[in-house]
CSV table of C-alpha atoms and ligand atoms in Angstrom, one decimal:
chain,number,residue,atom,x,y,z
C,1,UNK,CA,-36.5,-242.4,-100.1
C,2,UNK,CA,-39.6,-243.4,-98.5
C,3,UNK,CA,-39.1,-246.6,-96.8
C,4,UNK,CA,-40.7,-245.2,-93.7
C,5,UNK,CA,-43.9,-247.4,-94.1
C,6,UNK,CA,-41.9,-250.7,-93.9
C,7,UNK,CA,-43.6,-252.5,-91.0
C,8,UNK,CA,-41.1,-254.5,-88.2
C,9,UNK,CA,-42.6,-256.8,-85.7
C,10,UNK,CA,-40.7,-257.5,-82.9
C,11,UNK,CA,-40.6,-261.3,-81.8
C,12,UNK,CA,-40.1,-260.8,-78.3
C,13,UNK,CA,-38.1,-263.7,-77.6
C,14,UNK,CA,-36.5,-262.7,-73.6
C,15,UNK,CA,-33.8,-265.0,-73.0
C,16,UNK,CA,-33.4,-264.6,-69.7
C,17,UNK,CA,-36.4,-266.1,-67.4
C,18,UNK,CA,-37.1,-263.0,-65.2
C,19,UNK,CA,-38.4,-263.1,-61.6
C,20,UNK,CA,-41.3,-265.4,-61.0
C,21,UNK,CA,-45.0,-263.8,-60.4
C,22,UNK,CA,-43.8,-260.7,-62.5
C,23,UNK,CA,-46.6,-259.5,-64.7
C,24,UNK,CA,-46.2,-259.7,-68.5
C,25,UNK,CA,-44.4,-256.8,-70.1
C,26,UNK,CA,-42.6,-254.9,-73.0
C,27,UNK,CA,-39.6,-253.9,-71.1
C,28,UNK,CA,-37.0,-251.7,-73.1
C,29,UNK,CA,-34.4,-249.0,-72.4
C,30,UNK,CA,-34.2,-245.9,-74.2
C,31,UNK,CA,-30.4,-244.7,-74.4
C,32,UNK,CA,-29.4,-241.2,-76.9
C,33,UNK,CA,-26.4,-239.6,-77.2
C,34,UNK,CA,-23.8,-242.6,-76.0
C,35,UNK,CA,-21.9,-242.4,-79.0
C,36,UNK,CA,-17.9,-242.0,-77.8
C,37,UNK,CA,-15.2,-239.9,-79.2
C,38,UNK,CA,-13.4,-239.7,-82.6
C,39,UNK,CA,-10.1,-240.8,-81.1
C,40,UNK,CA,-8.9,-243.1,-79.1
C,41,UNK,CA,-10.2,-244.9,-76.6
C,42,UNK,CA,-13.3,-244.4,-79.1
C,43,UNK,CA,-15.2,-244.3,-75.8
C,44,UNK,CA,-15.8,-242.4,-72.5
C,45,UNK,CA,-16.0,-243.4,-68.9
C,46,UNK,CA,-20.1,-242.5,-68.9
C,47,UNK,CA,-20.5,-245.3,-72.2
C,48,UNK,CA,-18.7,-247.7,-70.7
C,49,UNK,CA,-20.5,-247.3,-67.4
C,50,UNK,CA,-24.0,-246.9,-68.8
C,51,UNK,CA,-22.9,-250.1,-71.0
C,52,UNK,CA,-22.3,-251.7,-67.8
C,53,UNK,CA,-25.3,-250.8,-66.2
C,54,UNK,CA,-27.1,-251.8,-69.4
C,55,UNK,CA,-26.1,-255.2,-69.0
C,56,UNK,CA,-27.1,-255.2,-65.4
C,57,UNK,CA,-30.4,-254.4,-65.8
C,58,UNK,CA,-30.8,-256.5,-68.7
C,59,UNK,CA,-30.4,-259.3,-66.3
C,60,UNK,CA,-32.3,-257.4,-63.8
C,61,UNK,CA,-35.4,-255.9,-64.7
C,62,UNK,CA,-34.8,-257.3,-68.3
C,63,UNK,CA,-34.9,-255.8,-71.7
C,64,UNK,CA,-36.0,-256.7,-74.8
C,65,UNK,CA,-34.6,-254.2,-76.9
C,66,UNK,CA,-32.9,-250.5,-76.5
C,67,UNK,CA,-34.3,-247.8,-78.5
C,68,UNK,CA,-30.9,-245.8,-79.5
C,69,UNK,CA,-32.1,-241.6,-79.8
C,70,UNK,CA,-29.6,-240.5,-81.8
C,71,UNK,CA,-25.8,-238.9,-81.8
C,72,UNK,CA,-24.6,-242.6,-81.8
C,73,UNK,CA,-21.0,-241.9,-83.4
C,74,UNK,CA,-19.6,-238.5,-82.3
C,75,UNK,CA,-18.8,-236.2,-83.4
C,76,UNK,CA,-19.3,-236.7,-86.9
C,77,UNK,CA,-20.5,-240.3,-87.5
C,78,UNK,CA,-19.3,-242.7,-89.6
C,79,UNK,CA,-17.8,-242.7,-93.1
C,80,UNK,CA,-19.0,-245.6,-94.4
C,81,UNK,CA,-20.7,-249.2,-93.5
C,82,UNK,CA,-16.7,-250.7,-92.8
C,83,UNK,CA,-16.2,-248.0,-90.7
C,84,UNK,CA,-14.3,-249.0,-87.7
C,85,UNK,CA,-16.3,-246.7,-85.0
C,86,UNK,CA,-19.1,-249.8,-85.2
C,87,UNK,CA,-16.9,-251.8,-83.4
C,88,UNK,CA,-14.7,-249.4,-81.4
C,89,UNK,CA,-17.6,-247.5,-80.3
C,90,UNK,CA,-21.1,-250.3,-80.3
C,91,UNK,CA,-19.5,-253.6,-80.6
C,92,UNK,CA,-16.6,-253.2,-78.5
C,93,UNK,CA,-18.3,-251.5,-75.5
C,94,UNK,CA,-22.1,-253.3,-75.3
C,95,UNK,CA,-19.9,-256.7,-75.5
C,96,UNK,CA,-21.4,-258.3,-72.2
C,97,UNK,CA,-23.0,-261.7,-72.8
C,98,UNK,CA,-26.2,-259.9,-71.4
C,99,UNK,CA,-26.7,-257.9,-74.0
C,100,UNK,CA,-25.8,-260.2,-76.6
C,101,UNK,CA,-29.3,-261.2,-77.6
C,102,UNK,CA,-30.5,-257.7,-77.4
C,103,UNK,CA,-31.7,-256.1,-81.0
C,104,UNK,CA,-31.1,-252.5,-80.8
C,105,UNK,CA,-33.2,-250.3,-82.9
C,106,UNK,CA,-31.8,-246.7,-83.9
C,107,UNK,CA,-32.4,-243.5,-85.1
C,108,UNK,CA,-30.0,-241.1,-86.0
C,109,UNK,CA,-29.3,-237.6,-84.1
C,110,UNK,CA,-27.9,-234.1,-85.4
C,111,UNK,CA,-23.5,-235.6,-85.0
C,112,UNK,CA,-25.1,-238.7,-87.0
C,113,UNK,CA,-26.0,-236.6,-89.8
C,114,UNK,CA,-22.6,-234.7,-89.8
C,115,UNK,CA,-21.3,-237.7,-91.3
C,116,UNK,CA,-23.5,-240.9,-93.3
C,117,UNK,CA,-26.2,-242.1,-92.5
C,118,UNK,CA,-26.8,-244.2,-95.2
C,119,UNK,CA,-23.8,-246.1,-93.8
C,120,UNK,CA,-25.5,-246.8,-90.3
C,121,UNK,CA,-28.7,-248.1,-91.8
C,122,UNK,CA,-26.5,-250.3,-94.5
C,123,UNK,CA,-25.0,-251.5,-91.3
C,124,UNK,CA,-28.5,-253.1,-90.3
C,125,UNK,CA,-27.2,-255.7,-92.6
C,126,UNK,CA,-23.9,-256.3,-91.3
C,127,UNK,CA,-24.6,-256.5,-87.2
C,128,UNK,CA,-26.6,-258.8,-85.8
C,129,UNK,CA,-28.2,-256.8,-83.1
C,130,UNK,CA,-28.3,-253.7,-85.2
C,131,UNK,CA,-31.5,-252.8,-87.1
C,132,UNK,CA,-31.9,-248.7,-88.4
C,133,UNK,CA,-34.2,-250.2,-91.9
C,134,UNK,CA,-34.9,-246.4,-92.8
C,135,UNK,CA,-34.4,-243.1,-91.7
C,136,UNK,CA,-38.3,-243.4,-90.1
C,137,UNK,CA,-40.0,-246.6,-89.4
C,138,UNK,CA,-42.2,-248.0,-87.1
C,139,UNK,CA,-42.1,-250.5,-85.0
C,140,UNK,CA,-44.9,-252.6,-83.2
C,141,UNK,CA,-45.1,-255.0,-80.6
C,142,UNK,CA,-46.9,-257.4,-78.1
C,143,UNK,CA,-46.8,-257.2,-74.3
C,144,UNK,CA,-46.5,-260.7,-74.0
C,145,UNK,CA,-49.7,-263.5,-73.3
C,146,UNK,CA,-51.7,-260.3,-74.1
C,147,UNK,CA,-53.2,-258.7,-77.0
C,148,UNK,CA,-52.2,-255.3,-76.0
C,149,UNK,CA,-50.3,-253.7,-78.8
C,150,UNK,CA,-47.2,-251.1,-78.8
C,151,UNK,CA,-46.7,-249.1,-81.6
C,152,UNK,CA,-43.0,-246.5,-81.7
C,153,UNK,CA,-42.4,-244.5,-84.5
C,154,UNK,CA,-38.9,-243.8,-85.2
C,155,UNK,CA,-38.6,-240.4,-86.6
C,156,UNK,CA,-35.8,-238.5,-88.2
C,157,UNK,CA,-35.9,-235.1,-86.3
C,158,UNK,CA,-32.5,-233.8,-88.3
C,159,UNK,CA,-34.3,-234.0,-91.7
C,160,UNK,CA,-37.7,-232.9,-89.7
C,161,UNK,CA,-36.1,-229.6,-88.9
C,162,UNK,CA,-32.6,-229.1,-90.1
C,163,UNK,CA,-29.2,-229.7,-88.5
C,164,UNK,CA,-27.8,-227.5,-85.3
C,165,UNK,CA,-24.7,-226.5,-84.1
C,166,UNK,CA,-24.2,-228.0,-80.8
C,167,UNK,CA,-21.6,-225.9,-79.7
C,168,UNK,CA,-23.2,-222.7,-80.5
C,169,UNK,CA,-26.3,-223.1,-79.0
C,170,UNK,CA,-28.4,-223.0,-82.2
C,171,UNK,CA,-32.2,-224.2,-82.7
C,172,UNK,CA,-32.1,-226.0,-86.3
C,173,UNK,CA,-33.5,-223.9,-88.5
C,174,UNK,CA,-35.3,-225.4,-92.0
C,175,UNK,CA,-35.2,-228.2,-93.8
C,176,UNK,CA,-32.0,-229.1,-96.2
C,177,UNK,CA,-34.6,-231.3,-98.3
C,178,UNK,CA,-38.1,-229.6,-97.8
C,179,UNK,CA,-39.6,-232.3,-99.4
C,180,UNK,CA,-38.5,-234.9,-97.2
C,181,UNK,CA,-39.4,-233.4,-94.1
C,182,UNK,CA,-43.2,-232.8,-95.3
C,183,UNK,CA,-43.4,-236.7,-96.4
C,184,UNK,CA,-41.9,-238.2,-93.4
C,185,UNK,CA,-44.5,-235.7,-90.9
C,186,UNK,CA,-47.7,-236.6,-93.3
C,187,UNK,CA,-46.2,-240.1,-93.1
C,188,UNK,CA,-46.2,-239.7,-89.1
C,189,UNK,CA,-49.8,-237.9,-89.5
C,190,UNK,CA,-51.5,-240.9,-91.4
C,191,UNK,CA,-50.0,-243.4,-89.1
C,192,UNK,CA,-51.0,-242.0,-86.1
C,193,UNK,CA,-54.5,-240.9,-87.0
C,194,UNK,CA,-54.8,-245.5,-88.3
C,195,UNK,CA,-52.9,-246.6,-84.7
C,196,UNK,CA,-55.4,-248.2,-82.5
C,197,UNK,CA,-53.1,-249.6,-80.3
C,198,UNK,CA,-52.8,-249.6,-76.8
C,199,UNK,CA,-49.7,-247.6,-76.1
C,200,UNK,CA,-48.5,-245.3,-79.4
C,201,UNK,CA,-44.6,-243.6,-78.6
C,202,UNK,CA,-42.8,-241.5,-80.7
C,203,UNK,CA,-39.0,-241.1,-80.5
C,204,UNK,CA,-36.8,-238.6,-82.3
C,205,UNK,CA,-33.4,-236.8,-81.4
C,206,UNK,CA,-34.4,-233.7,-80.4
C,207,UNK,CA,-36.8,-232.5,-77.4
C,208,UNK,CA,-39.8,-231.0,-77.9
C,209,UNK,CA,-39.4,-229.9,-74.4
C,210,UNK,CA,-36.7,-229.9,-72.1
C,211,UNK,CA,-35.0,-227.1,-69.9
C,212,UNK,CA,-31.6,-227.8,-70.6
C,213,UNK,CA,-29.0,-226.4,-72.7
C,214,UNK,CA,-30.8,-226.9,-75.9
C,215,UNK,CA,-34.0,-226.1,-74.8
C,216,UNK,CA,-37.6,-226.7,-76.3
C,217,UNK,CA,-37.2,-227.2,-80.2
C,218,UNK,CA,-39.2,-224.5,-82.0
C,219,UNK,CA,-39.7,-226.5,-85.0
C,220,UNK,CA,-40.8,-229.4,-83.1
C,221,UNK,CA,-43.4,-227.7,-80.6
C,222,UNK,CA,-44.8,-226.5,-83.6
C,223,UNK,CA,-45.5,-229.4,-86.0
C,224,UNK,CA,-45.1,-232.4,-83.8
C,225,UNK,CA,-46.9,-231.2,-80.6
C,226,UNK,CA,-49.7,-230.9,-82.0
C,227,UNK,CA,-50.5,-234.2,-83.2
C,228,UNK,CA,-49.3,-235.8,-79.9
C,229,UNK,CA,-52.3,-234.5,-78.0
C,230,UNK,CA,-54.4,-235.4,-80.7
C,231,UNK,CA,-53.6,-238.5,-81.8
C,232,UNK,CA,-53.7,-239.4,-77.6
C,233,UNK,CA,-49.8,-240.5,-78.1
C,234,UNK,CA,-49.0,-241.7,-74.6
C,235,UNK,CA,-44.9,-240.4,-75.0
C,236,UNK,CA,-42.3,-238.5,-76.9
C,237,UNK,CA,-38.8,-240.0,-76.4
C,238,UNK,CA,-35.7,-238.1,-77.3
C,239,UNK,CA,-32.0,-237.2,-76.1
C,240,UNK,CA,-30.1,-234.3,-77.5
C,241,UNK,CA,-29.5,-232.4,-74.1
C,242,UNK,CA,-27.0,-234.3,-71.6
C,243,UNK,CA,-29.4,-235.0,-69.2
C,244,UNK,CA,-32.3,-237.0,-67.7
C,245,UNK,CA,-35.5,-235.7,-67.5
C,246,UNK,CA,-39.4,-236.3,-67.3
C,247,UNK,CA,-42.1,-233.8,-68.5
C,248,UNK,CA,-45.4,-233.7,-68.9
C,249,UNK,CA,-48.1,-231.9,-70.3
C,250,UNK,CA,-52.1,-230.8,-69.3
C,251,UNK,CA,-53.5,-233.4,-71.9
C,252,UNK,CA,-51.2,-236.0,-70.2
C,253,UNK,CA,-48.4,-236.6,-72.6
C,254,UNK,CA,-45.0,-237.9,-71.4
C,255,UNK,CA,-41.7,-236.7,-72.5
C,256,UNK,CA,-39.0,-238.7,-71.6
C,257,UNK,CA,-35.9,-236.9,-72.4
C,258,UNK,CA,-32.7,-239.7,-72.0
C,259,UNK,CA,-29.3,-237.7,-73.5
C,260,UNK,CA,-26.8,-239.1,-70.7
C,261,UNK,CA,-25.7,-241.7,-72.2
C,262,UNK,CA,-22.1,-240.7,-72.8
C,263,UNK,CA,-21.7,-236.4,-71.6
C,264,UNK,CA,-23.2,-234.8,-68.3
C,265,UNK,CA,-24.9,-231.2,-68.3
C,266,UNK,CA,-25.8,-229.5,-65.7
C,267,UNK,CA,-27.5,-226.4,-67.2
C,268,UNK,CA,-31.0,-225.4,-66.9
C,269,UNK,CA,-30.6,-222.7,-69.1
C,270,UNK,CA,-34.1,-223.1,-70.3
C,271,UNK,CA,-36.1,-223.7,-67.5
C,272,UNK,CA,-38.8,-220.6,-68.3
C,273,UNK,CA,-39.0,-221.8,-71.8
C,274,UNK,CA,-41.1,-224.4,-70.8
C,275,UNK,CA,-44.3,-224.2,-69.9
C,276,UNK,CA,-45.4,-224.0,-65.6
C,277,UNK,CA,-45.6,-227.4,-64.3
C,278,UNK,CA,-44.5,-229.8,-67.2
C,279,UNK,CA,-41.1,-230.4,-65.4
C,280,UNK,CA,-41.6,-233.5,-63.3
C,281,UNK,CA,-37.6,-234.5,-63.2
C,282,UNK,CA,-34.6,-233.2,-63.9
C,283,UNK,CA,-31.2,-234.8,-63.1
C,284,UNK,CA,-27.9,-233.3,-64.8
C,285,UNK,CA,-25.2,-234.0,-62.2
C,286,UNK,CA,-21.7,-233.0,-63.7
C,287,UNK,CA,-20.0,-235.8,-61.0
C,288,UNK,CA,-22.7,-238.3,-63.0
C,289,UNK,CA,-21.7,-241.6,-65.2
C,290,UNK,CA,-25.1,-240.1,-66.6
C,291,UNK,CA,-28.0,-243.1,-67.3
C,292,UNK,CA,-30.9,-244.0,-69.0
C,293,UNK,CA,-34.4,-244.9,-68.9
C,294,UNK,CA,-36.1,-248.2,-68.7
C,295,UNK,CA,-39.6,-248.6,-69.8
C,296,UNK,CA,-41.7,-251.6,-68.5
C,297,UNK,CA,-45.4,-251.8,-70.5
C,298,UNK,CA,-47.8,-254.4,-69.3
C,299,UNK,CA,-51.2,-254.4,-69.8
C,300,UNK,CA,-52.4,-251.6,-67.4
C,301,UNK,CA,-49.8,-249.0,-67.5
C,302,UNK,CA,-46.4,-247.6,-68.6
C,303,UNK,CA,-43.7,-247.3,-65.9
C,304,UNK,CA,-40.5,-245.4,-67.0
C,305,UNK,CA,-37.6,-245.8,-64.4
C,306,UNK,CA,-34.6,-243.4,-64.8
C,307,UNK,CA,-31.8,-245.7,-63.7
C,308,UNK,CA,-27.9,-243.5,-63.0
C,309,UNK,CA,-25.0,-245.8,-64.2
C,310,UNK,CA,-24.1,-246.2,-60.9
C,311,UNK,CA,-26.7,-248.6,-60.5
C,312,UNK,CA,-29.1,-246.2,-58.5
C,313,UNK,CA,-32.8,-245.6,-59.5
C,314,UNK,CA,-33.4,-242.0,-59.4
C,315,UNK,CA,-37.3,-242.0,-60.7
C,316,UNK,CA,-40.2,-243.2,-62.0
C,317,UNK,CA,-43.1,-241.9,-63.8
C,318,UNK,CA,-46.1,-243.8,-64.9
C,319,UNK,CA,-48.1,-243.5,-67.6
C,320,UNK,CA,-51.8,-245.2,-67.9
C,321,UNK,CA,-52.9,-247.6,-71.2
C,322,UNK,CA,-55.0,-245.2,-74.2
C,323,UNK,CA,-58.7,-245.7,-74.0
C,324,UNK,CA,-59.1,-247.4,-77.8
C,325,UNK,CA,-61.6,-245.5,-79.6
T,401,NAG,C1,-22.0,-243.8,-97.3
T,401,NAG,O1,-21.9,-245.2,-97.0
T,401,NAG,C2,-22.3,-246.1,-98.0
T,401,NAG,C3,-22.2,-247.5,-97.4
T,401,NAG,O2,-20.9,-247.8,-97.0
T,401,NAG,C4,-21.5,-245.9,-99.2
T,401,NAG,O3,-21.9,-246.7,-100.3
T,401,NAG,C5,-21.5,-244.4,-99.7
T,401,NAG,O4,-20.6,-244.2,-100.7
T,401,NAG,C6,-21.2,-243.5,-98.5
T,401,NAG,N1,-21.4,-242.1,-98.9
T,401,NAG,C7,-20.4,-241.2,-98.9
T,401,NAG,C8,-20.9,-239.8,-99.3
T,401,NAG,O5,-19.3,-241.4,-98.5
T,402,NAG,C1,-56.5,-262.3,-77.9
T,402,NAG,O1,-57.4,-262.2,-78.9
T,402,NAG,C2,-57.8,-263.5,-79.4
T,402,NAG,C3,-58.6,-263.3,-80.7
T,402,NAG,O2,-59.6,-262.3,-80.5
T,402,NAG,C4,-58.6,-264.2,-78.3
T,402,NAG,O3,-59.0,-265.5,-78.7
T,402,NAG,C5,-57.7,-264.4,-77.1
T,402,NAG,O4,-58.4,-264.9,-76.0
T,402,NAG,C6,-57.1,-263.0,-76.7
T,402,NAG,N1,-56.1,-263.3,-75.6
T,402,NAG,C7,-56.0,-262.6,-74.5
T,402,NAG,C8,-54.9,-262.9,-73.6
T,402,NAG,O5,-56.8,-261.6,-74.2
């Protein structure tokens, strides 16, 4: 299936008029690993807060999309497209009018693939604000009255690497479908040596760094790494470990790790895995509703804000424009 070269513009349409004099910007919030529990309530306190929360600063700061990072259904996805988690677990919980308008666009984490995937992009066709077109895709957008270009490539980090046990700990170790994985990263290679825009992200479920539980993934800091330095890739979004946290690394990349969207862990367990002086922030409070991140572009920089359910900012970290070349 290679359906990763299908091209989606965003039409940024914000339906809510934000605060006058702000400056023109992409504004979006990255959310990963919000996705409930298999029985019911189909939820936890920390979704429905960070749904909340959502909807708050949609009105507030404004959105206009979320980026979803993966492990949206736990623990084992969905069955099918009828599946009743899109409801009890999406539909049911981001319900406020505020968020109504919002498109979400989603990638799939390593609980997603536990069940079908297939079924959450077939879904694109049912939901409204739903769009996962392919299992990679990018996406490209405007900062608004400008010509100053986004690009976010959506990658598949499960079928990049191989599936992981959670619970034990484990680094994902190859490949089901070798093949796969070396078309979607020459995919990823070809597009990012063409971008010429302004700001270029890439989002996938797992870290490439982060000292948490999971730690740094091998197979990422490998093969993705690497081209993020040299393809001058502003950031590399991702959730996987239940935390918040900002990195970043001596050629400037940003790593914006955003896995509280649903569990809180506290653990550091990895902390000397990761190189001296990436770690910027780290916040993995058990007593947490956890959070996310919203990212604000305009034309001179990116500004990331790590926002706790409860409302409260907790950091920011900015990130300046790519020199075109
Ligand atoms: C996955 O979901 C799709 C869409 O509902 C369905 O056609 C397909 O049969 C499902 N696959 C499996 C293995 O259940
Ligand atoms: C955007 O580009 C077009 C075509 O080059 C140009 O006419 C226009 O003035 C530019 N707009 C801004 C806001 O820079």
């Amino acid at each position: 299936m290679d359906t990763g070269t299908l091209l989606l513009f965003l039409h940024i349409c914000v339906g809510l008029p934000l605060a006058q004099g702000a400056a023109p910007a992409l504004r979006f919030v990255a959310l990963g690993d919000w996705g409930g529990v298999p029985n019911a309530p189909f939820h936890t306190a920390r979704e429905m807060a960070n749904a909340k929360e959502l909807a708050r600063t949609a009105q507030t700061l404004g959105t206009d999309f979320v980026l979803a990072l993966g492990d949206n259904f736990y623990f084992t996805g969905v069955h099918d497209v009828d599946d009743k988690r899109f409801q009890e677990t999406f539909e049911d919980v981001f319900s406020d009018p505020a968020l109504r308008n919002v498109p979400w666009y989603v990638l799939a984490g390593n609980h997603d693939h536990l069940g079908n995937v297939s079924a959450q992009i077939a879904y694109t066709k049912i939901s409204k604000r739903w769009h996962f077109p392919s299992l990679y895709y990018r996406l490209r957008a405007r900062v608004p009255q400008t010509n100053v270009t986004v690009a976010i490539f959506m990658l598949d980090t499960v079928t990049l690497c191989g599936n992981s046990d959670d619970f034990l700990g484990q680094q994902p170790q190859r490949p089901r479908d070798p093949e796969l994985a070396r078309t979607q990263l020459s995919w990823l290679k070809k597009q990012l040596a063409e971008a010429r825009d302004d700001y270029v992200l890439v989002a996938g479920h797992y870290p490439i760094w982060s000292i948490a539980e999971h730690g740094p993934t091998h197979c990422l800091v490998k093969q993705l790494l690497p081209l993020l330095a040299k393809y001058k890739v502003t950031a590399y979004l991702c959730g996987h470990d239940h935390n918040l946290q900002f990195l970043q690394d001596d050629s400037g990349v940003g790593y914006i790790l955003s896995g509280a969207g649903n569990f809180m862990d506290p653990s550091k367990k990895h902390r000397r895995k990761v190189p001296e002086g990436f770690l910027r922030f780290h916040y993995g409070d058990e007593n947490s509703l956890g959070g996310f991140v919203h990212v604000e572009i305009s034309a001179k920089e990116l500004a990331a804000t790590y926002i706790e359910a409860s409302g409260k900012s907790l950091f920011k970290a900015r990130l300046p424009r790519r020199s075109r070349s």
